[in-house]
Amino acid sequence: MSAPTLEARNLVKDFHLRSGFTTSTLHAVKDVSFTIEAGKTIALVGESGSGKSTIARMLMKLETPTSGQILLDGQETGTSGRAVEGYRSQVQMVFQDPFASLNPYHTIFHHLERPIRLHHPRLSRTEVRERALELLERVRLSPAESFAERRPHELSGGQRQRVAIARALAPGARFIVADEPVSMLDVSIRLGVLNLLADLQREDDLGVLYITHDLATARHFSDEIMVLYKGDVVERGPADEVILNPQHEYTKTLLGAAPEPENLGRLRDEVRAELAGL
Ligand SMILES: Nc1ncnc2c1ncn2[C@@H]1O[C@H](COP(=O)(O)OP(=O)(O)O)[C@@H](O)[C@H]1O
Ligand SMILES: [Mg+2]
């Protein structure tokens, strides 16, 4: 058996757009390849519209690639319902919007119970409950019993994102695709959520694709950075190298430009403060 890896091989996604009588093709993702290893984080950075979410959606099998493959532990992964279900027990996603990703009618326990049961059908009711409470403790939603009975509207954005992380871990996932997981959260709580993800990653030896347009956290939380520009990876390498010695003009522009000036500066300061305390 080969090493635990999640590999995107030559992924391409074209969207065919129709407007009146004319059609055009948008090349959203052009031949992108990378391999995420267990215990490692790759950051995928790029401005809005560069194709980041399309790559995430293909990795989650929510979108069918125009061409290319997704391999898990070196094996090609299928597209049948059963294959996808098995695949998703290994590869899970944390979405950008913590308000849209949880069902307002269901308790937090219900959100965790379903993936736990689906992938561990032999657990008893008590064991499922224990597992759900353990997961809530792991994402530091404590007391777990109280959070389990709440509904999403009773939680803050940061707490919801912690539930989303717990839900991603529920089926025993080994790889997490996190698509701008903190960009919709208040700046003051972003680092807490990212630090939590980093802790869980270490504990479970998870492989993570961290999608962001924020280079400061990409550097701090990732081993490797890939820079995406109009569907192409224009630069990639060890995180420090890409940030300290960018080769591509676009990376230099990204480093020079602050997409959210007030936030980015503050987050950078927080990361620095955090680093100084390490
Ligand atoms: N379902 C779709 N149909 C048509 N175009 C799409 C669709 N999804 C994404 N796109 C287009 O593909 C490009 C990449 O989008 P996306 O992957 O969401 O970028 P990012 O996540 O980096 O902001 C954009 O131009 C977007 O408008
Ligand atoms: Mg996106």
PDB file of C-alpha atoms and ligand atoms in Angstrom:
ATOM      1  CA  MET A   1       0.000   0.000   0.000  1.00  0.00           C
ATOM      2  CA  SER A   2       1.324   3.419  -0.942  1.00  0.00           C
ATOM      3  CA  ALA A   3       1.648   6.398   1.414  1.00  0.00           C
ATOM      4  CA  PRO A   4      -1.539   8.256   2.406  1.00  0.00           C
ATOM      5  CA  THR A   5      -1.993  10.910  -0.254  1.00  0.00           C
ATOM      6  CA  LEU A   6      -4.716  12.831  -1.978  1.00  0.00           C
ATOM      7  CA  GLU A   7      -3.625  13.666  -5.484  1.00  0.00           C
ATOM      8  CA  ALA A   8      -5.114  15.953  -8.111  1.00  0.00           C
ATOM      9  CA  ARG A   9      -3.688  14.962 -11.479  1.00  0.00           C
ATOM     10  CA  ASN A  10      -4.060  17.323 -14.433  1.00  0.00           C
ATOM     11  CA  LEU A  11      -7.417  18.686 -13.304  1.00  0.00           C
ATOM     12  CA  VAL A  12      -9.207  20.786 -15.898  1.00  0.00           C
ATOM     13  CA  LYS A  13     -12.597  22.460 -15.638  1.00  0.00           C
ATOM     14  CA  ASP A  14     -14.297  24.312 -18.463  1.00  0.00           C
ATOM     15  CA  PHE A  15     -17.656  25.986 -18.005  1.00  0.00           C
ATOM     16  CA  HIS A  16     -19.770  26.469 -21.109  1.00  0.00           C
ATOM     17  CA  LEU A  17     -21.614  29.714 -20.840  1.00  0.00           C
ATOM     18  CA  ARG A  18     -24.665  30.567 -22.908  1.00  0.00           C
ATOM     19  CA  SER A  19     -25.783  34.080 -23.466  1.00  0.00           C
ATOM     20  CA  GLY A  20     -28.587  34.484 -25.991  1.00  0.00           C
ATOM     21  CA  PHE A  21     -27.506  32.654 -29.136  1.00  0.00           C
ATOM     22  CA  THR A  22     -23.825  32.675 -28.394  1.00  0.00           C
ATOM     23  CA  THR A  23     -21.886  30.249 -26.265  1.00  0.00           C
ATOM     24  CA  SER A  24     -18.445  30.676 -24.855  1.00  0.00           C
ATOM     25  CA  THR A  25     -16.118  28.548 -22.814  1.00  0.00           C
ATOM     26  CA  LEU A  26     -14.605  29.676 -19.558  1.00  0.00           C
ATOM     27  CA  HIS A  27     -11.412  27.816 -18.695  1.00  0.00           C
ATOM     28  CA  ALA A  28     -11.852  27.998 -14.915  1.00  0.00           C
ATOM     29  CA  VAL A  29      -9.127  25.462 -14.050  1.00  0.00           C
ATOM     30  CA  LYS A  30      -6.324  24.633 -16.481  1.00  0.00           C
ATOM     31  CA  ASP A  31      -4.287  21.529 -15.829  1.00  0.00           C
ATOM     32  CA  VAL A  32      -3.685  21.714 -12.084  1.00  0.00           C
ATOM     33  CA  SER A  33      -1.780  18.953 -10.284  1.00  0.00           C
ATOM     34  CA  PHE A  34      -0.743  18.558  -6.666  1.00  0.00           C
ATOM     35  CA  THR A  35      -0.373  15.930  -3.976  1.00  0.00           C
ATOM     36  CA  ILE A  36      -1.430  16.416  -0.376  1.00  0.00           C
ATOM     37  CA  GLU A  37       0.383  14.143   2.052  1.00  0.00           C
ATOM     38  CA  ALA A  38      -0.852  13.062   5.456  1.00  0.00           C
ATOM     39  CA  GLY A  39       0.175  15.578   8.104  1.00  0.00           C
ATOM     40  CA  LYS A  40       0.881  18.340   5.585  1.00  0.00           C
ATOM     41  CA  THR A  41      -0.927  21.502   4.610  1.00  0.00           C
ATOM     42  CA  ILE A  42      -0.870  22.947   1.137  1.00  0.00           C
ATOM     43  CA  ALA A  43      -2.206  26.458   0.779  1.00  0.00           C
ATOM     44  CA  LEU A  44      -3.964  27.380  -2.435  1.00  0.00           C
ATOM     45  CA  VAL A  45      -3.904  31.144  -2.779  1.00  0.00           C
ATOM     46  CA  GLY A  46      -5.261  33.411  -5.471  1.00  0.00           C
ATOM     47  CA  GLU A  47      -7.659  36.264  -5.908  1.00  0.00           C
ATOM     48  CA  SER A  48     -11.398  35.888  -6.259  1.00  0.00           C
ATOM     49  CA  GLY A  49     -12.363  34.093  -9.468  1.00  0.00           C
ATOM     50  CA  SER A  50      -8.997  32.356  -9.927  1.00  0.00           C
ATOM     51  CA  GLY A  51     -10.587  28.875  -9.663  1.00  0.00           C
ATOM     52  CA  LYS A  52      -9.932  27.946  -6.012  1.00  0.00           C
ATOM     53  CA  SER A  53     -13.457  26.834  -5.154  1.00  0.00           C
ATOM     54  CA  THR A  54     -13.800  24.964  -8.436  1.00  0.00           C
ATOM     55  CA  ILE A  55     -10.706  22.956  -7.504  1.00  0.00           C
ATOM     56  CA  ALA A  56     -12.163  22.344  -4.026  1.00  0.00           C
ATOM     57  CA  ARG A  57     -15.485  21.237  -5.502  1.00  0.00           C
ATOM     58  CA  MET A  58     -13.766  18.833  -7.895  1.00  0.00           C
ATOM     59  CA  LEU A  59     -11.722  17.397  -5.016  1.00  0.00           C
ATOM     60  CA  MET A  60     -14.984  16.849  -3.122  1.00  0.00           C
ATOM     61  CA  LYS A  61     -16.622  15.328  -6.206  1.00  0.00           C
ATOM     62  CA  LEU A  62     -19.259  18.038  -6.149  1.00  0.00           C
ATOM     63  CA  GLU A  63     -18.131  19.046  -9.623  1.00  0.00           C
ATOM     64  CA  THR A  64     -17.028  16.686 -12.401  1.00  0.00           C
ATOM     65  CA  PRO A  65     -13.672  17.577 -13.934  1.00  0.00           C
ATOM     66  CA  THR A  66     -13.641  18.200 -17.681  1.00  0.00           C
ATOM     67  CA  SER A  67     -10.529  16.032 -17.588  1.00  0.00           C
ATOM     68  CA  GLY A  68      -8.005  14.794 -15.069  1.00  0.00           C
ATOM     69  CA  GLN A  69      -8.076  12.445 -12.123  1.00  0.00           C
ATOM     70  CA  ILE A  70      -8.319  12.397  -8.378  1.00  0.00           C
ATOM     71  CA  LEU A  71      -6.341   9.670  -6.666  1.00  0.00           C
ATOM     72  CA  LEU A  72      -6.551   8.587  -3.060  1.00  0.00           C
ATOM     73  CA  ASP A  73      -3.535   6.680  -1.746  1.00  0.00           C
ATOM     74  CA  GLY A  74      -2.411   6.256  -5.334  1.00  0.00           C
ATOM     75  CA  GLN A  75      -5.681   4.670  -6.464  1.00  0.00           C
ATOM     76  CA  GLU A  76      -8.086   6.239  -8.932  1.00  0.00           C
ATOM     77  CA  THR A  77     -11.364   7.196  -7.313  1.00  0.00           C
ATOM     78  CA  GLY A  78     -14.708   6.393  -8.891  1.00  0.00           C
ATOM     79  CA  THR A  79     -17.862   8.367  -9.539  1.00  0.00           C
ATOM     80  CA  SER A  80     -20.580   5.878  -8.548  1.00  0.00           C
ATOM     81  CA  GLY A  81     -22.714   6.787  -5.539  1.00  0.00           C
ATOM     82  CA  ARG A  82     -21.036   4.132  -3.457  1.00  0.00           C
ATOM     83  CA  ALA A  83     -17.532   5.131  -4.504  1.00  0.00           C
ATOM     84  CA  VAL A  84     -18.249   8.780  -3.742  1.00  0.00           C
ATOM     85  CA  GLU A  85     -19.693   7.940  -0.343  1.00  0.00           C
ATOM     86  CA  GLY A  86     -16.611   5.915   0.560  1.00  0.00           C
ATOM     87  CA  TYR A  87     -14.361   8.658  -0.768  1.00  0.00           C
ATOM     88  CA  ARG A  88     -16.148  11.329   1.278  1.00  0.00           C
ATOM     89  CA  SER A  89     -15.616   9.412   4.474  1.00  0.00           C
ATOM     90  CA  GLN A  90     -11.903  10.012   3.810  1.00  0.00           C
ATOM     91  CA  VAL A  91     -12.010  13.463   2.259  1.00  0.00           C
ATOM     92  CA  GLN A  92     -14.164  16.164   3.836  1.00  0.00           C
ATOM     93  CA  MET A  93     -14.730  19.830   3.313  1.00  0.00           C
ATOM     94  CA  VAL A  94     -15.142  22.896   5.488  1.00  0.00           C
ATOM     95  CA  PHE A  95     -17.044  25.528   3.534  1.00  0.00           C
ATOM     96  CA  GLN A  96     -16.552  29.258   3.558  1.00  0.00           C
ATOM     97  CA  ASP A  97     -19.973  30.232   4.856  1.00  0.00           C
ATOM     98  CA  PRO A  98     -20.701  28.910   8.350  1.00  0.00           C
ATOM     99  CA  PHE A  99     -24.246  30.269   8.112  1.00  0.00           C
ATOM    100  CA  ALA A 100     -25.157  28.378   4.940  1.00  0.00           C
ATOM    101  CA  SER A 101     -23.394  25.111   5.717  1.00  0.00           C
ATOM    102  CA  LEU A 102     -25.530  23.988   8.683  1.00  0.00           C
ATOM    103  CA  ASN A 103     -29.227  23.145   8.543  1.00  0.00           C
ATOM    104  CA  PRO A 104     -31.151  25.637  10.702  1.00  0.00           C
ATOM    105  CA  TYR A 105     -33.789  23.055  11.661  1.00  0.00           C
ATOM    106  CA  HIS A 106     -31.437  20.461  13.082  1.00  0.00           C
ATOM    107  CA  THR A 107     -29.576  20.328  16.361  1.00  0.00           C
ATOM    108  CA  ILE A 108     -25.810  20.267  16.413  1.00  0.00           C
ATOM    109  CA  PHE A 109     -25.984  16.642  17.585  1.00  0.00           C
ATOM    110  CA  HIS A 110     -28.036  15.749  14.499  1.00  0.00           C
ATOM    111  CA  HIS A 111     -25.383  17.284  12.235  1.00  0.00           C
ATOM    112  CA  LEU A 112     -22.751  15.014  13.794  1.00  0.00           C
ATOM    113  CA  GLU A 113     -24.898  11.927  14.301  1.00  0.00           C
ATOM    114  CA  ARG A 114     -25.588  11.474  10.595  1.00  0.00           C
ATOM    115  CA  PRO A 115     -21.988  11.240   9.356  1.00  0.00           C
ATOM    116  CA  ILE A 116     -21.007   9.148  12.383  1.00  0.00           C
ATOM    117  CA  ARG A 117     -23.820   6.632  11.706  1.00  0.00           C
ATOM    118  CA  LEU A 118     -23.299   6.582   7.977  1.00  0.00           C
ATOM    119  CA  HIS A 119     -19.700   5.566   8.299  1.00  0.00           C
ATOM    120  CA  HIS A 120     -19.870   3.551  11.529  1.00  0.00           C
ATOM    121  CA  PRO A 121     -23.204   1.762  11.160  1.00  0.00           C
ATOM    122  CA  ARG A 122     -22.465  -0.703  13.927  1.00  0.00           C
ATOM    123  CA  LEU A 123     -22.131   1.800  16.757  1.00  0.00           C
ATOM    124  CA  SER A 124     -24.870   1.764  19.385  1.00  0.00           C
ATOM    125  CA  ARG A 125     -26.920   4.885  20.145  1.00  0.00           C
ATOM    126  CA  THR A 126     -24.850   5.501  23.249  1.00  0.00           C
ATOM    127  CA  GLU A 127     -21.601   5.118  21.345  1.00  0.00           C
ATOM    128  CA  VAL A 128     -22.771   7.517  18.618  1.00  0.00           C
ATOM    129  CA  ARG A 129     -23.693  10.043  21.302  1.00  0.00           C
ATOM    130  CA  GLU A 130     -20.340   9.634  23.048  1.00  0.00           C
ATOM    131  CA  ARG A 131     -18.511  10.068  19.775  1.00  0.00           C
ATOM    132  CA  ALA A 132     -20.451  13.236  18.939  1.00  0.00           C
ATOM    133  CA  LEU A 133     -19.710  14.715  22.375  1.00  0.00           C
ATOM    134  CA  GLU A 134     -16.045  13.804  22.027  1.00  0.00           C
ATOM    135  CA  LEU A 135     -15.933  15.621  18.690  1.00  0.00           C
ATOM    136  CA  LEU A 136     -17.487  18.728  20.224  1.00  0.00           C
ATOM    137  CA  GLU A 137     -14.888  18.647  22.994  1.00  0.00           C
ATOM    138  CA  ARG A 138     -12.160  18.273  20.389  1.00  0.00           C
ATOM    139  CA  VAL A 139     -13.273  21.446  18.628  1.00  0.00           C
ATOM    140  CA  ARG A 140     -13.490  23.067  22.055  1.00  0.00           C
ATOM    141  CA  LEU A 141     -17.227  23.557  22.190  1.00  0.00           C
ATOM    142  CA  SER A 142     -17.692  22.938  25.850  1.00  0.00           C
ATOM    143  CA  PRO A 143     -19.788  21.851  27.686  1.00  0.00           C
ATOM    144  CA  ALA A 144     -20.421  19.480  24.796  1.00  0.00           C
ATOM    145  CA  GLU A 145     -23.827  18.343  26.120  1.00  0.00           C
ATOM    146  CA  SER A 146     -25.132  21.873  25.968  1.00  0.00           C
ATOM    147  CA  PHE A 147     -23.815  22.562  22.462  1.00  0.00           C
ATOM    148  CA  ALA A 148     -25.162  19.234  21.191  1.00  0.00           C
ATOM    149  CA  GLU A 149     -28.740  20.302  21.869  1.00  0.00           C
ATOM    150  CA  ARG A 150     -28.498  23.764  20.356  1.00  0.00           C
ATOM    151  CA  ARG A 151     -29.532  24.777  16.855  1.00  0.00           C
ATOM    152  CA  PRO A 152     -27.212  26.695  14.517  1.00  0.00           C
ATOM    153  CA  HIS A 153     -28.888  30.080  15.117  1.00  0.00           C
ATOM    154  CA  GLU A 154     -27.895  29.845  18.779  1.00  0.00           C
ATOM    155  CA  LEU A 155     -24.212  29.729  17.814  1.00  0.00           C
ATOM    156  CA  SER A 156     -21.799  32.415  16.644  1.00  0.00           C
ATOM    157  CA  GLY A 157     -20.102  32.172  13.257  1.00  0.00           C
ATOM    158  CA  GLY A 158     -16.911  30.892  14.869  1.00  0.00           C
ATOM    159  CA  GLN A 159     -18.794  28.260  16.862  1.00  0.00           C
ATOM    160  CA  ARG A 160     -20.605  27.142  13.709  1.00  0.00           C
ATOM    161  CA  GLN A 161     -17.333  26.778  11.896  1.00  0.00           C
ATOM    162  CA  ARG A 162     -16.094  24.609  14.786  1.00  0.00           C
ATOM    163  CA  VAL A 163     -19.185  22.428  14.314  1.00  0.00           C
ATOM    164  CA  ALA A 164     -18.400  22.241  10.585  1.00  0.00           C
ATOM    165  CA  ILE A 165     -14.875  21.074  11.475  1.00  0.00           C
ATOM    166  CA  ALA A 166     -16.270  18.482  13.913  1.00  0.00           C
ATOM    167  CA  ARG A 167     -18.643  17.277  11.207  1.00  0.00           C
ATOM    168  CA  ALA A 168     -15.755  16.965   8.762  1.00  0.00           C
ATOM    169  CA  LEU A 169     -13.890  14.781  11.269  1.00  0.00           C
ATOM    170  CA  ALA A 170     -17.006  12.730  12.141  1.00  0.00           C
ATOM    171  CA  PRO A 171     -16.633  10.075   9.432  1.00  0.00           C
ATOM    172  CA  GLY A 172     -12.951   9.630  10.273  1.00  0.00           C
ATOM    173  CA  ALA A 173     -11.678  11.829   7.448  1.00  0.00           C
ATOM    174  CA  ARG A 174      -7.961  11.842   6.680  1.00  0.00           C
ATOM    175  CA  PHE A 175      -8.004  14.802   4.312  1.00  0.00           C
ATOM    176  CA  ILE A 176      -9.708  18.166   4.776  1.00  0.00           C
ATOM    177  CA  VAL A 177     -10.398  20.708   2.072  1.00  0.00           C
ATOM    178  CA  ALA A 178     -10.930  24.032   3.833  1.00  0.00           C
ATOM    179  CA  ASP A 179     -12.253  26.651   1.387  1.00  0.00           C
ATOM    180  CA  GLU A 180     -11.579  30.074   2.933  1.00  0.00           C
ATOM    181  CA  PRO A 181     -12.696  28.678   6.288  1.00  0.00           C
ATOM    182  CA  VAL A 182     -12.250  31.901   8.242  1.00  0.00           C
ATOM    183  CA  SER A 183     -12.789  34.635   5.658  1.00  0.00           C
ATOM    184  CA  MET A 184     -16.379  35.228   6.790  1.00  0.00           C
ATOM    185  CA  LEU A 185     -15.529  35.225  10.483  1.00  0.00           C
ATOM    186  CA  ASP A 186     -14.721  38.186  12.647  1.00  0.00           C
ATOM    187  CA  VAL A 187     -11.021  38.977  12.418  1.00  0.00           C
ATOM    188  CA  SER A 188     -10.588  38.588  16.180  1.00  0.00           C
ATOM    189  CA  ILE A 189     -11.562  34.898  16.119  1.00  0.00           C
ATOM    190  CA  ARG A 190      -9.930  33.803  12.865  1.00  0.00           C
ATOM    191  CA  LEU A 191      -6.648  32.726  14.394  1.00  0.00           C
ATOM    192  CA  GLY A 192      -8.422  30.654  17.039  1.00  0.00           C
ATOM    193  CA  VAL A 193     -10.194  28.626  14.364  1.00  0.00           C
ATOM    194  CA  LEU A 194      -7.032  28.227  12.282  1.00  0.00           C
ATOM    195  CA  ASN A 195      -5.039  27.174  15.343  1.00  0.00           C
ATOM    196  CA  LEU A 196      -7.716  24.612  16.136  1.00  0.00           C
ATOM    197  CA  LEU A 197      -7.465  23.194  12.620  1.00  0.00           C
ATOM    198  CA  ALA A 198      -3.679  23.032  12.978  1.00  0.00           C
ATOM    199  CA  ASP A 199      -3.959  21.204  16.338  1.00  0.00           C
ATOM    200  CA  LEU A 200      -6.428  18.658  14.961  1.00  0.00           C
ATOM    201  CA  GLN A 201      -4.231  18.171  11.956  1.00  0.00           C
ATOM    202  CA  ARG A 202      -1.269  17.301  14.149  1.00  0.00           C
ATOM    203  CA  GLU A 203      -3.323  15.007  16.384  1.00  0.00           C
ATOM    204  CA  ASP A 204      -4.900  13.082  13.474  1.00  0.00           C
ATOM    205  CA  ASP A 205      -2.084  13.416  10.931  1.00  0.00           C
ATOM    206  CA  LEU A 206      -4.548  15.029   8.513  1.00  0.00           C
ATOM    207  CA  GLY A 207      -3.666  16.256   5.067  1.00  0.00           C
ATOM    208  CA  VAL A 208      -5.139  19.715   4.496  1.00  0.00           C
ATOM    209  CA  LEU A 209      -5.776  21.887   1.465  1.00  0.00           C
ATOM    210  CA  TYR A 210      -6.085  25.377   2.922  1.00  0.00           C
ATOM    211  CA  ILE A 211      -7.694  27.736   0.438  1.00  0.00           C
ATOM    212  CA  THR A 212      -7.268  31.410   1.177  1.00  0.00           C
ATOM    213  CA  HIS A 213      -6.470  34.766  -0.311  1.00  0.00           C
ATOM    214  CA  ASP A 214      -4.531  35.660   2.811  1.00  0.00           C
ATOM    215  CA  LEU A 215      -0.808  35.148   2.386  1.00  0.00           C
ATOM    216  CA  ALA A 216       0.041  35.777   6.049  1.00  0.00           C
ATOM    217  CA  THR A 217      -1.968  32.803   7.300  1.00  0.00           C
ATOM    218  CA  ALA A 218      -1.006  30.746   4.246  1.00  0.00           C
ATOM    219  CA  ARG A 219       2.620  31.151   5.278  1.00  0.00           C
ATOM    220  CA  HIS A 220       2.003  30.522   8.958  1.00  0.00           C
ATOM    221  CA  PHE A 221      -0.222  27.467   8.607  1.00  0.00           C
ATOM    222  CA  SER A 222       1.110  25.735   5.497  1.00  0.00           C
ATOM    223  CA  ASP A 223       4.092  23.685   4.448  1.00  0.00           C
ATOM    224  CA  GLU A 224       3.700  24.548   0.812  1.00  0.00           C
ATOM    225  CA  ILE A 225       2.001  27.339  -1.124  1.00  0.00           C
ATOM    226  CA  MET A 226       0.508  27.154  -4.605  1.00  0.00           C
ATOM    227  CA  VAL A 227      -0.393  30.419  -6.267  1.00  0.00           C
ATOM    228  CA  LEU A 228      -3.333  30.212  -8.640  1.00  0.00           C
ATOM    229  CA  TYR A 229      -3.860  32.809 -11.339  1.00  0.00           C
ATOM    230  CA  LYS A 230      -6.760  32.487 -13.794  1.00  0.00           C
ATOM    231  CA  GLY A 231      -6.932  28.738 -13.356  1.00  0.00           C
ATOM    232  CA  ASP A 232      -3.177  28.133 -13.620  1.00  0.00           C
ATOM    233  CA  VAL A 233      -0.737  27.406 -10.819  1.00  0.00           C
ATOM    234  CA  VAL A 234       1.868  30.038 -11.586  1.00  0.00           C
ATOM    235  CA  GLU A 235       4.138  29.427  -8.608  1.00  0.00           C
ATOM    236  CA  ARG A 236       4.573  26.815  -5.922  1.00  0.00           C
ATOM    237  CA  GLY A 237       7.097  25.906  -3.299  1.00  0.00           C
ATOM    238  CA  PRO A 238       7.855  25.768   0.428  1.00  0.00           C
ATOM    239  CA  ALA A 239       5.719  28.418   2.151  1.00  0.00           C
ATOM    240  CA  ASP A 240       8.595  30.593   3.386  1.00  0.00           C
ATOM    241  CA  GLU A 241      10.308  30.564   0.019  1.00  0.00           C
ATOM    242  CA  VAL A 242       7.230  31.643  -1.913  1.00  0.00           C
ATOM    243  CA  ILE A 243       6.541  34.492   0.503  1.00  0.00           C
ATOM    244  CA  LEU A 244      10.112  35.680   1.064  1.00  0.00           C
ATOM    245  CA  ASN A 245      11.379  35.163  -2.444  1.00  0.00           C
ATOM    246  CA  PRO A 246       8.463  35.218  -4.884  1.00  0.00           C
ATOM    247  CA  GLN A 247       9.452  34.487  -8.478  1.00  0.00           C
ATOM    248  CA  HIS A 248       6.279  35.181 -10.393  1.00  0.00           C
ATOM    249  CA  GLU A 249       5.045  38.710 -11.033  1.00  0.00           C
ATOM    250  CA  TYR A 250       1.562  37.776  -9.930  1.00  0.00           C
ATOM    251  CA  THR A 251       2.796  36.489  -6.563  1.00  0.00           C
ATOM    252  CA  LYS A 252       4.689  39.754  -6.086  1.00  0.00           C
ATOM    253  CA  THR A 253       1.505  41.663  -6.875  1.00  0.00           C
ATOM    254  CA  LEU A 254      -0.467  39.560  -4.408  1.00  0.00           C
ATOM    255  CA  LEU A 255       2.141  40.208  -1.751  1.00  0.00           C
ATOM    256  CA  GLY A 256       2.080  43.894  -2.483  1.00  0.00           C
ATOM    257  CA  ALA A 257      -1.689  44.160  -2.568  1.00  0.00           C
ATOM    258  CA  ALA A 258      -3.763  43.658   0.523  1.00  0.00           C
ATOM    259  CA  PRO A 259      -7.187  42.424  -0.520  1.00  0.00           C
ATOM    260  CA  GLU A 260      -8.647  43.514   2.805  1.00  0.00           C
ATOM    261  CA  PRO A 261      -6.236  46.195   3.980  1.00  0.00           C
ATOM    262  CA  GLU A 262      -7.591  46.754   7.456  1.00  0.00           C
ATOM    263  CA  ASN A 263      -8.036  43.048   8.156  1.00  0.00           C
ATOM    264  CA  LEU A 264      -4.897  41.722   6.584  1.00  0.00           C
ATOM    265  CA  GLY A 265      -2.656  44.107   8.484  1.00  0.00           C
ATOM    266  CA  ARG A 266      -4.259  43.254  11.766  1.00  0.00           C
ATOM    267  CA  LEU A 267      -4.215  39.526  11.117  1.00  0.00           C
ATOM    268  CA  ARG A 268      -0.579  39.752  10.133  1.00  0.00           C
ATOM    269  CA  ASP A 269       0.176  41.493  13.430  1.00  0.00           C
ATOM    270  CA  GLU A 270      -1.687  38.789  15.302  1.00  0.00           C
ATOM    271  CA  VAL A 271       0.221  36.071  13.475  1.00  0.00           C
ATOM    272  CA  ARG A 272       3.449  37.873  14.335  1.00  0.00           C
ATOM    273  CA  ALA A 273       2.442  38.188  17.971  1.00  0.00           C
ATOM    274  CA  GLU A 274       1.523  34.528  17.972  1.00  0.00           C
ATOM    275  CA  LEU A 275       4.843  33.590  16.393  1.00  0.00           C
ATOM    276  CA  ALA A 276       6.754  35.702  18.887  1.00  0.00           C
ATOM    277  CA  GLY A 277       5.057  33.771  21.673  1.00  0.00           C
ATOM    278  CA  LEU A 278       6.026  30.365  20.267  1.00  0.00           C
TER     279      LEU A 278
HETATM  280  N1  LIG B   1     -21.048  26.639 -12.037  1.00  0.00           N
HETATM  281  C1  LIG B   1     -20.404  27.584 -12.723  1.00  0.00           C
HETATM  282  N2  LIG B   1     -20.807  27.968 -13.942  1.00  0.00           N
HETATM  283  C2  LIG B   1     -20.148  28.895 -14.649  1.00  0.00           C
HETATM  284  N3  LIG B   1     -19.033  29.513 -14.227  1.00  0.00           N
HETATM  285  C3  LIG B   1     -18.563  29.177 -13.013  1.00  0.00           C
HETATM  286  C4  LIG B   1     -19.216  28.203 -12.191  1.00  0.00           C
HETATM  287  N4  LIG B   1     -18.508  28.071 -11.023  1.00  0.00           N
HETATM  288  C5  LIG B   1     -17.483  28.936 -11.128  1.00  0.00           C
HETATM  289  N5  LIG B   1     -17.511  29.600 -12.305  1.00  0.00           N
HETATM  290  C6  LIG B   1     -16.533  30.589 -12.779  1.00  0.00           C
HETATM  291  O1  LIG B   1     -15.241  29.998 -12.699  1.00  0.00           O
HETATM  292  C7  LIG B   1     -14.258  30.942 -12.266  1.00  0.00           C
HETATM  293  C8  LIG B   1     -13.594  30.441 -11.000  1.00  0.00           C
HETATM  294  O2  LIG B   1     -14.533  30.483  -9.930  1.00  0.00           O
HETATM  295  P1  LIG B   1     -14.188  29.969  -8.472  1.00  0.00           P
HETATM  296  O3  LIG B   1     -13.600  28.614  -8.576  1.00  0.00           O
HETATM  297  O4  LIG B   1     -15.414  30.118  -7.649  1.00  0.00           O
HETATM  298  O5  LIG B   1     -13.066  31.010  -8.020  1.00  0.00           O
HETATM  299  P2  LIG B   1     -12.531  31.403  -6.557  1.00  0.00           P
HETATM  300  O6  LIG B   1     -13.013  30.373  -5.581  1.00  0.00           O
HETATM  301  O7  LIG B   1     -11.044  31.439  -6.703  1.00  0.00           O
HETATM  302  O8  LIG B   1     -13.087  32.765  -6.264  1.00  0.00           O
HETATM  303  C9  LIG B   1     -15.013  32.256 -12.080  1.00  0.00           C
HETATM  304  O9  LIG B   1     -14.861  33.015 -13.249  1.00  0.00           O
HETATM  305  C10 LIG B   1     -16.442  31.827 -11.885  1.00  0.00           C
HETATM  306  O10 LIG B   1     -17.331  32.823 -12.308  1.00  0.00           O
HETATM  307 MG    MG B   2     -14.086  30.606  -3.784  1.00  0.00          MG
END
